[in-house]
Coordinates of N, CA and C and ligand atoms in Angstrom, one line a residue:
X26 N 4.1 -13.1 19.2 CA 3.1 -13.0 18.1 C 2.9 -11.6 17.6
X27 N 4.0 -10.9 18.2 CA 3.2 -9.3 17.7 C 3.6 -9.0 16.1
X28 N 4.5 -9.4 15.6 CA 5.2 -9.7 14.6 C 4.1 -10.3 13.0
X29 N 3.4 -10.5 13.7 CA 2.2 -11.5 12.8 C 1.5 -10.1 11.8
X30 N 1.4 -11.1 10.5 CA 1.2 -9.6 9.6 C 0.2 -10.7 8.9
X31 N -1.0 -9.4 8.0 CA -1.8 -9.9 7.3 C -1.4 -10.8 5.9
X32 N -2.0 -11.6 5.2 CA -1.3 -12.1 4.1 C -1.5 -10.9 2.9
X33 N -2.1 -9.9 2.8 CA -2.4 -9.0 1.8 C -2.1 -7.3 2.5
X34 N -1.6 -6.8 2.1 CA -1.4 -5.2 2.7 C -1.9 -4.5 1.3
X35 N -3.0 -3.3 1.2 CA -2.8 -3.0 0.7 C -2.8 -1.0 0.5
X36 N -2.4 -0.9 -0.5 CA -2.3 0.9 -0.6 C -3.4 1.7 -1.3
X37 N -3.8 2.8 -0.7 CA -4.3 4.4 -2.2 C -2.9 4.7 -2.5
X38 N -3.0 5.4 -3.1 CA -1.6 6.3 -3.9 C -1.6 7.6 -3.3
X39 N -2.7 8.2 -3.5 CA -2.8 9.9 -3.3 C -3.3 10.0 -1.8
X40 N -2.2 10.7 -1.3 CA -2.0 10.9 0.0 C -2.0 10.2 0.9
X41 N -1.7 8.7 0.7 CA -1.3 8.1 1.4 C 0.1 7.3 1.0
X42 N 0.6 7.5 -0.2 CA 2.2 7.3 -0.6 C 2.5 8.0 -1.3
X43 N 1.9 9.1 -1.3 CA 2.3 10.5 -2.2 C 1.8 11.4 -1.4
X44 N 2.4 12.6 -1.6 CA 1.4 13.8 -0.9 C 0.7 14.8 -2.3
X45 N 0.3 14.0 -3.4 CA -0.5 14.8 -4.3 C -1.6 13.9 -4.8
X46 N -2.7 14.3 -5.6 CA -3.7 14.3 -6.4 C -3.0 13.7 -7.9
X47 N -2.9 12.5 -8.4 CA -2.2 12.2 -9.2 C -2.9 13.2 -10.6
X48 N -4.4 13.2 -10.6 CA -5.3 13.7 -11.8 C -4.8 14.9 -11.5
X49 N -5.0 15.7 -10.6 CA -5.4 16.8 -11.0 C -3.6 17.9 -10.8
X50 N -2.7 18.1 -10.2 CA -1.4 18.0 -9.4 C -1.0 17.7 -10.6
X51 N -0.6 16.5 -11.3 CA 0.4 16.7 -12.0 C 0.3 16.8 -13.9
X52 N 1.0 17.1 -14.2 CA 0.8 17.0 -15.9 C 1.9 16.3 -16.5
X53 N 1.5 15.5 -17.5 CA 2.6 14.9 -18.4 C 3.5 15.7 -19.3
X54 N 4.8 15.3 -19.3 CA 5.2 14.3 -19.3 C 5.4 13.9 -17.9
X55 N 5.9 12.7 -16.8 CA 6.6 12.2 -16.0 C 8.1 12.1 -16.4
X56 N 9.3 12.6 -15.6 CA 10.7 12.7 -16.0 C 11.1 12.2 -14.8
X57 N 12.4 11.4 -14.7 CA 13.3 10.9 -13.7 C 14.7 11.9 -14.1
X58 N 15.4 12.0 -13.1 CA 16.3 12.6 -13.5 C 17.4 11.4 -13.2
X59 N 18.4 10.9 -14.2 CA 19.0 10.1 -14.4 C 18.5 8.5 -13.2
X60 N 19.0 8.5 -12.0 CA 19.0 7.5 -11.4 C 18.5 8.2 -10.3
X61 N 18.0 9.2 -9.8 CA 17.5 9.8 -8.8 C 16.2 8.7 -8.1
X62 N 17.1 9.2 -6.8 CA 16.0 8.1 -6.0 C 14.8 8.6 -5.5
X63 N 13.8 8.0 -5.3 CA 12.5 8.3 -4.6 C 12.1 9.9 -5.4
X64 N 12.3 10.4 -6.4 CA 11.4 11.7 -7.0 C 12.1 11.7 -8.5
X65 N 10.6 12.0 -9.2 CA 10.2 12.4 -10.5 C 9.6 13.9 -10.5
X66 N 9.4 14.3 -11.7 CA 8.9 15.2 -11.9 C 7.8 15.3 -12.7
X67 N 6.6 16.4 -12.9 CA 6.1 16.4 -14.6 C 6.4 17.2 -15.1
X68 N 5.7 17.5 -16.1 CA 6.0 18.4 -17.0 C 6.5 20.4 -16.5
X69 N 6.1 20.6 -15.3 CA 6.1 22.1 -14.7 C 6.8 22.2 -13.6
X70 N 7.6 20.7 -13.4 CA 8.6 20.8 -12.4 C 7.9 20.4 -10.9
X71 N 6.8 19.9 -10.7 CA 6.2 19.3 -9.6 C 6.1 18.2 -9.3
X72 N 7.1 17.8 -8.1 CA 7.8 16.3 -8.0 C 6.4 15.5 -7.2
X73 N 6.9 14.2 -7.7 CA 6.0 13.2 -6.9 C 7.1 12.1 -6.1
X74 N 6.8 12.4 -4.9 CA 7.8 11.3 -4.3 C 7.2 10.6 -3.1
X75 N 7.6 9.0 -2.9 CA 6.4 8.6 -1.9 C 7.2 9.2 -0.5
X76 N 6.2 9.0 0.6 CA 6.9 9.9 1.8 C 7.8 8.8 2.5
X77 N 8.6 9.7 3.4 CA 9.9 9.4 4.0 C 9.6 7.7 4.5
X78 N 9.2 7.4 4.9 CA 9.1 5.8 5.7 C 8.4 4.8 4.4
X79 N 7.5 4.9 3.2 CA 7.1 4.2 2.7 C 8.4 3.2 2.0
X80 N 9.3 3.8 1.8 CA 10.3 2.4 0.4 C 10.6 1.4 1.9
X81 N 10.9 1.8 3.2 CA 11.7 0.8 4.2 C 9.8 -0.1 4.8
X82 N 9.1 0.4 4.5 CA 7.9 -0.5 4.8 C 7.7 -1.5 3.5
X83 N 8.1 -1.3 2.2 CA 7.7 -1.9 1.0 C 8.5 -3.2 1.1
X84 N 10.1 -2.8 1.6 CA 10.8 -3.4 1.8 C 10.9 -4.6 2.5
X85 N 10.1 -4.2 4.1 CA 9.3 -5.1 4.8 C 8.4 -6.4 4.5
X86 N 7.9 -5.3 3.9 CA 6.1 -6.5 3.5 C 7.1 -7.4 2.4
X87 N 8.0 -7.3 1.5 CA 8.3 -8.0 0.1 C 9.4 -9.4 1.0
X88 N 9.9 -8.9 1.8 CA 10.7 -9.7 2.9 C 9.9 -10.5 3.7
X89 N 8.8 -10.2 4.2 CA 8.1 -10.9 4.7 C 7.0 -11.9 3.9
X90 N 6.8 -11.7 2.7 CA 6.2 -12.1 1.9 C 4.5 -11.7 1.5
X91 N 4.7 -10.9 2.3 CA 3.0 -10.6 2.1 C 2.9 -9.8 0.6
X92 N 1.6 -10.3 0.2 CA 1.1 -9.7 -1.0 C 0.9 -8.4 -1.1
X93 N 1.2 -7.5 -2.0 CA 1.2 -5.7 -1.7 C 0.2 -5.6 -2.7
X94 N -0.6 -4.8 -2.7 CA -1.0 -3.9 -3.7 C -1.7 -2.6 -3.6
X95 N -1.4 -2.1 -4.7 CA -1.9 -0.6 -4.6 C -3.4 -0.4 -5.2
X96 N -4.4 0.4 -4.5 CA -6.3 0.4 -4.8 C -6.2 1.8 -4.9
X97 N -6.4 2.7 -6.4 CA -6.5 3.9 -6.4 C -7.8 4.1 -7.1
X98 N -8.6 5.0 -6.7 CA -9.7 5.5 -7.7 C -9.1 6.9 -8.5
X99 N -8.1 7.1 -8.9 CA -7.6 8.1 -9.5 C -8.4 7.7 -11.1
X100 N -8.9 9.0 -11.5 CA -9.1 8.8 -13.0 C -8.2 9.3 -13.7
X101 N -6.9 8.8 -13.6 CA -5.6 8.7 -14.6 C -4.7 7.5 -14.6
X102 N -5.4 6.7 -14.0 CA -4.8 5.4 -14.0 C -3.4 5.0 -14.9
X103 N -3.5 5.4 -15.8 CA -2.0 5.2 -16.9 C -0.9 5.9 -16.2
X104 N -1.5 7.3 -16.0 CA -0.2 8.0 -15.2 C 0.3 7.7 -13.9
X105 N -0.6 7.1 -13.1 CA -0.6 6.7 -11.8 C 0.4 5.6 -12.0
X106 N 0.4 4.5 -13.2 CA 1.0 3.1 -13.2 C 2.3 4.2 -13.9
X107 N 2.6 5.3 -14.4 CA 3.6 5.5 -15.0 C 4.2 5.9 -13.9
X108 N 3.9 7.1 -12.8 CA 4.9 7.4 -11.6 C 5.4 6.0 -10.9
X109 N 4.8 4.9 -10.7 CA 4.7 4.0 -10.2 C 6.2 3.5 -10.8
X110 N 6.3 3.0 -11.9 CA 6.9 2.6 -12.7 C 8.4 3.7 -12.8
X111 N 8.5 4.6 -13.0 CA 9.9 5.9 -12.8 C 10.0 5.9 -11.6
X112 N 9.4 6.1 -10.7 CA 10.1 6.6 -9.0 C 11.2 5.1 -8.6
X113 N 12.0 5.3 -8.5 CA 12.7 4.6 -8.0 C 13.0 4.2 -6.4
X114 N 12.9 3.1 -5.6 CA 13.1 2.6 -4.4 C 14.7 2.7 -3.9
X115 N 14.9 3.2 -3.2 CA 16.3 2.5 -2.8 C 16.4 1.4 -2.0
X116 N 17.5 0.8 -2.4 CA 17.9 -1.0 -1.5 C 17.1 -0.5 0.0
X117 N 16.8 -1.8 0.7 CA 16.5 -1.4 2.1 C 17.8 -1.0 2.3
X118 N 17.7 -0.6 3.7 CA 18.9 0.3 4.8 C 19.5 -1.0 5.1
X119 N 20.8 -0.5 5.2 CA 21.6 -1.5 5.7 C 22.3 -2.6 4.5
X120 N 21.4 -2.2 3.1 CA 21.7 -3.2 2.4 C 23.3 -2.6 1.2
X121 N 23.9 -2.6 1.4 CA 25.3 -2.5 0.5 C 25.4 -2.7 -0.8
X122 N 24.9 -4.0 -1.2 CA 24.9 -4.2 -2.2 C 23.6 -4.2 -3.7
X123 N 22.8 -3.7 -2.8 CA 21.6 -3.2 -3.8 C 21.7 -2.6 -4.5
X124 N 20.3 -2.6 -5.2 CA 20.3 -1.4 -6.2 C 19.1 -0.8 -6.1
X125 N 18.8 -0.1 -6.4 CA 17.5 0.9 -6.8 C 16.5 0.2 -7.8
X126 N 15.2 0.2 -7.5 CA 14.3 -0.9 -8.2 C 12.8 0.1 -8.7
X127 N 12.5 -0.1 -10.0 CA 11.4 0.8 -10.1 C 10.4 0.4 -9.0
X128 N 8.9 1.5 -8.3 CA 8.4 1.3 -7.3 C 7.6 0.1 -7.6
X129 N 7.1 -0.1 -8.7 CA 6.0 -0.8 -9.6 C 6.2 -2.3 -9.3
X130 N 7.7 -2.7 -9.1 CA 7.8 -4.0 -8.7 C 7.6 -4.5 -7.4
X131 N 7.1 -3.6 -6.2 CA 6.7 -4.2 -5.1 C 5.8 -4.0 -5.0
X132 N 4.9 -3.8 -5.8 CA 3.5 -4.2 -5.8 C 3.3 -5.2 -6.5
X133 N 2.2 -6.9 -6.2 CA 1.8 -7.7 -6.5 C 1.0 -7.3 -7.6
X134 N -0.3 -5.8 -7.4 CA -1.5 -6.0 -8.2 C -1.9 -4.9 -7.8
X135 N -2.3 -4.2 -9.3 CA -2.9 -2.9 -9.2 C -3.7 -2.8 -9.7
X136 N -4.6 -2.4 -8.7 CA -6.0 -2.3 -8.9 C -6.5 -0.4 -9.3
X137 N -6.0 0.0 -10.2 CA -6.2 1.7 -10.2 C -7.4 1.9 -11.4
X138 N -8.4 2.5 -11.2 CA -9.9 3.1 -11.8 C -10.4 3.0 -10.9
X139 N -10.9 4.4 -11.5 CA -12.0 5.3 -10.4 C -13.0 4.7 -9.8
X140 N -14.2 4.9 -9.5 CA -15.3 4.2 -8.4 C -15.1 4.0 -7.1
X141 N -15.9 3.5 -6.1 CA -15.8 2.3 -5.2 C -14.8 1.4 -5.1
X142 N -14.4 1.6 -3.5 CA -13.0 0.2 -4.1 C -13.4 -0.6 -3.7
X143 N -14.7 -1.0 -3.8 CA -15.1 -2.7 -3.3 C -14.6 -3.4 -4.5
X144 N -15.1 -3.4 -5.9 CA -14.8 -4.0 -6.7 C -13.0 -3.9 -6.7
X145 N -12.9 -3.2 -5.9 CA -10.7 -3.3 -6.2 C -11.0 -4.4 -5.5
X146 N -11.0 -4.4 -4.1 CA -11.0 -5.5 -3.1 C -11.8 -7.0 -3.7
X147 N -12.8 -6.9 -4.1 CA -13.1 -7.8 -4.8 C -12.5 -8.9 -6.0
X148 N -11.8 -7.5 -6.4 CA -11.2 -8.7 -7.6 C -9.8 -9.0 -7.3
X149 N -9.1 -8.3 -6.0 CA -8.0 -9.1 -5.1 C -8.4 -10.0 -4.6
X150 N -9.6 -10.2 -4.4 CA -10.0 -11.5 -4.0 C -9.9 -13.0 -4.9
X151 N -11.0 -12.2 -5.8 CA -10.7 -13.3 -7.4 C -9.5 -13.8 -7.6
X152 N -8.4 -13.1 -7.7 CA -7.5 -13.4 -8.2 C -6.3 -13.6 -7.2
X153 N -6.4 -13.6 -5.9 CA -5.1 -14.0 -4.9 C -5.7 -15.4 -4.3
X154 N -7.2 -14.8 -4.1 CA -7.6 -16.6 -3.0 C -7.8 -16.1 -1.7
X155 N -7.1 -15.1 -1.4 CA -6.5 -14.7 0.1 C -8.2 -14.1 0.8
X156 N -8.6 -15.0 1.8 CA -9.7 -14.3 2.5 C -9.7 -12.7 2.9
X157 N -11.1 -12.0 3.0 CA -10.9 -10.4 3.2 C -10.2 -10.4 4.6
X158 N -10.7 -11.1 5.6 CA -10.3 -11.3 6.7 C -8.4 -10.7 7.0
X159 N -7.8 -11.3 6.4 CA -6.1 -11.4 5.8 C -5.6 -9.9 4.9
X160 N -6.4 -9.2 4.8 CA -6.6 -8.0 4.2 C -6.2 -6.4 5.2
X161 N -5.5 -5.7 5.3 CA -5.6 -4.8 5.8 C -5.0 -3.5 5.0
X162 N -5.7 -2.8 4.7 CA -5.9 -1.6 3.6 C -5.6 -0.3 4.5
X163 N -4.5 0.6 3.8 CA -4.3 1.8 4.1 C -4.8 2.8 3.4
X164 N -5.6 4.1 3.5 CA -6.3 5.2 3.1 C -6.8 6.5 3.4
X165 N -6.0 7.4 2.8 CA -6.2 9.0 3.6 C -7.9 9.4 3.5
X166 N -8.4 8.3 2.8 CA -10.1 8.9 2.5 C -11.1 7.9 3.4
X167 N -11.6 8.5 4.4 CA -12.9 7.5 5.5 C -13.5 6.9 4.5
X168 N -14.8 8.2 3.4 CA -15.4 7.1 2.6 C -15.0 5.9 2.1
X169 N -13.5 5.2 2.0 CA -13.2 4.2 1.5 C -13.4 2.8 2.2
X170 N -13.5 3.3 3.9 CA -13.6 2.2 4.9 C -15.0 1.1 4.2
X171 N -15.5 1.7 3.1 CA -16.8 0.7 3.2 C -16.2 -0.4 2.4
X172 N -14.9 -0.1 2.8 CA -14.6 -1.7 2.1 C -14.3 -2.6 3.1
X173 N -14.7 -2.3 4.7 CA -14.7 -3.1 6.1 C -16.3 -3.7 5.9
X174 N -16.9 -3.9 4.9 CA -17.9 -4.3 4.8 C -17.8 -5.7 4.4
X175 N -16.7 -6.0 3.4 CA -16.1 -7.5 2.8 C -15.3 -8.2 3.7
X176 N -15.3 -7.5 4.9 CA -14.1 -7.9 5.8 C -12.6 -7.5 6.2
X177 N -12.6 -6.6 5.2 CA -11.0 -6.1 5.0 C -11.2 -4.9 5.9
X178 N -9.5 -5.1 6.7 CA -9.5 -3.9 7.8 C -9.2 -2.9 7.2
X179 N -9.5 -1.4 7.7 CA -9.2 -0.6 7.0 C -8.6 0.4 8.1
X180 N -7.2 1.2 7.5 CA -6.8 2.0 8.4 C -6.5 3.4 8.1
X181 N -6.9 4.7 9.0 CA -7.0 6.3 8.0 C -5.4 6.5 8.0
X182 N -5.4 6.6 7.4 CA -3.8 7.6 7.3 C -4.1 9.2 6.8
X183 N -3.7 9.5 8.1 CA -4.1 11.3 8.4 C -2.9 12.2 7.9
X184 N -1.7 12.0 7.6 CA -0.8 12.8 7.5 C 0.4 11.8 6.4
X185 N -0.1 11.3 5.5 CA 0.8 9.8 4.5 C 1.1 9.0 5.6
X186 N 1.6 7.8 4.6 CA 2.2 6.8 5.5 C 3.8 6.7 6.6
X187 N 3.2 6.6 7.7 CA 5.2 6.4 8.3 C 4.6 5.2 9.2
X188 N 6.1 5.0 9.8 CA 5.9 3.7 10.6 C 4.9 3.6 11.5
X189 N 4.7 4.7 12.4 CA 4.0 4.9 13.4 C 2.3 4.6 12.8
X190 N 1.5 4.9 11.6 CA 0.5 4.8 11.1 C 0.7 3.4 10.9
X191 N 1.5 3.0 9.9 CA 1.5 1.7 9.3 C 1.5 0.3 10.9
X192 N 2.1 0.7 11.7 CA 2.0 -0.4 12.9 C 1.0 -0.2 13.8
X193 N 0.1 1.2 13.5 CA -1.4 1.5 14.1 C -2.3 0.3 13.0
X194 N -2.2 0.5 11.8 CA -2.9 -0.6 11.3 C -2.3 -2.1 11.8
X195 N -1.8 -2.3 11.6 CA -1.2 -3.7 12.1 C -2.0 -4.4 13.3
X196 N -1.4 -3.2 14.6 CA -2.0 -3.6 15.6 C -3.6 -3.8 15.1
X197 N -4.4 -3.0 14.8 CA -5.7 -2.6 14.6 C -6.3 -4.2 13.8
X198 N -6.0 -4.4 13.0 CA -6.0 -6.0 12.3 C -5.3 -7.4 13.0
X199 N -4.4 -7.0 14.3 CA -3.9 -7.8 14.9 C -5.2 -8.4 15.9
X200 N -5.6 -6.9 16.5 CA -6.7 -7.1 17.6 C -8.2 -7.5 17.1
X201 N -8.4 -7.3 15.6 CA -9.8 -8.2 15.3 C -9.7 -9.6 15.0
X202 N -7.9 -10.2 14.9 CA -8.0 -11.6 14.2 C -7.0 -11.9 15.1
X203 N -7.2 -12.0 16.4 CA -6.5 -12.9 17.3 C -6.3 -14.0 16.7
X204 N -5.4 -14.2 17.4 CA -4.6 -15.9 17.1 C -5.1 -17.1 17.9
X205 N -6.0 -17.7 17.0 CA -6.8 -18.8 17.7 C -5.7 -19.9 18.8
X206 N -5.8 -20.4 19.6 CA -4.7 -21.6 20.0 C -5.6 -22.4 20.2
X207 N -5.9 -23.5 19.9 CA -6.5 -25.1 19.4 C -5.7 -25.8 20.4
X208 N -6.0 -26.8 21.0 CA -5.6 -28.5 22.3 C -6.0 -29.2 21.2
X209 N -4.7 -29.5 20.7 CA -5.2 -31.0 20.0 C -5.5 -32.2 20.6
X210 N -5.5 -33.7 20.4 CA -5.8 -35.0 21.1 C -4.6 -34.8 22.4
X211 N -3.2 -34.4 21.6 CA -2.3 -34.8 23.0 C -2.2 -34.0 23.3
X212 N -2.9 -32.7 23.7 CA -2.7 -31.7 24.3 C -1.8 -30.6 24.3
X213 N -1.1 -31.0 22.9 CA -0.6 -29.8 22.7 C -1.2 -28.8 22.2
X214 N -0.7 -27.3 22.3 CA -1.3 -26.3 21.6 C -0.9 -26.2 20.6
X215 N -2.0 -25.8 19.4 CA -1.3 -25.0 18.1 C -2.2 -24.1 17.9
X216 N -0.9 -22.9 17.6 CA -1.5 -21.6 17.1 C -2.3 -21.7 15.3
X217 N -3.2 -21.2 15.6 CA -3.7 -20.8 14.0 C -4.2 -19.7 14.1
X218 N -3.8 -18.9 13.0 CA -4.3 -17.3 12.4 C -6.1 -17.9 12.3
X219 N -6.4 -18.2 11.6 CA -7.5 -18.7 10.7 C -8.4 -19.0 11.8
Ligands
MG302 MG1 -6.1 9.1 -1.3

């Protein structure tokens, strides 16, 4: 059962799949350089690229079917959906016959404006179904944990995301939502998340 993932993962952008400040860090225009993988530029030559382990976790969660999305309070929201949209993914590892896919497509729902991200989490709510419970949220900023108030797990990411963080949250949301096992009439066991 260690394998068991939330039905919803979700991301910040700034410093936890970027190592910059989308507002303030960069200036428009955003440039790709022809097919270049995983880094763009703006306008003064300061690249934005997500960190080394994030495209082979995106890759994960889209394979495993869980719902992605990205919760930024960045007050540039357009630019944030524009890096998003230019950085390019490479195929997972291993994969030969891929191709390179803008980042924007492995995310389900973007929730980017400034505030509180309860109302992010909230209106992932509205609009997936998916209980908070099923939620576990990655974030380089503590103040954001108040969104473990709706139920959604929340996990710090102190240095961006790599595997080793990203399966600290896992576990961390594994160990609040044990896996119920139920005896039905004939005694068999069934597992249920729920
Ligand atoms: Mg951040």
């Amino acid at each position: 059962m260690t394998s068991r993932l939330p039905k919803l993962v979700a991301f910040d952008l700034d410093y936890t799949l970027w190592d910059l400040w989308i507002d303030t860090h960069v200036t428009p225009p955003l440039k790709r350089d022809g097919q270049k993988i995983n880094s763009i530029h703006d306008r003064h030559g300061e690249e934005v690229a997500f960190y080394h382990d994030v495209p082979e976790i995106l890759h994960r969660l889209r394979a495993a079917g869980v719902v992605v999305a990205a919760c930024s309070r960045t007050s540039t929201p357009k630019l944030a959906r524009q890096a998003l949209s230019l950085l390019l993914v490479p195929p997972q590892a291993g994969d030969k016959h891929g191709t390179p896919k803008p980042a924007i497509e492995f995310f389900d729902h973007l929730e980017i404006y400034p505030g509180s991200k309860i109302p992010h989490f909230q209106s992932l709510h509205k609009k997936t179904g998916i209980p908070y419970s099923e939620m576990l949220f990655f974030d380089d900023e503590r103040r954001n944990n108040e969104v473990e108030s709706l139920g959604v797990t929340f996990w710090l990411v102190q240095q961006g995301t790599d595997d080793r963080t990203f399966e600290k949250g896992l576990a961390e949301w594994r160990k609040r939502h044990p896996v119920e096992v139920a005896e039905d009439a004939s005694g068999t066991a069934a597992a249920s998340t729920e």
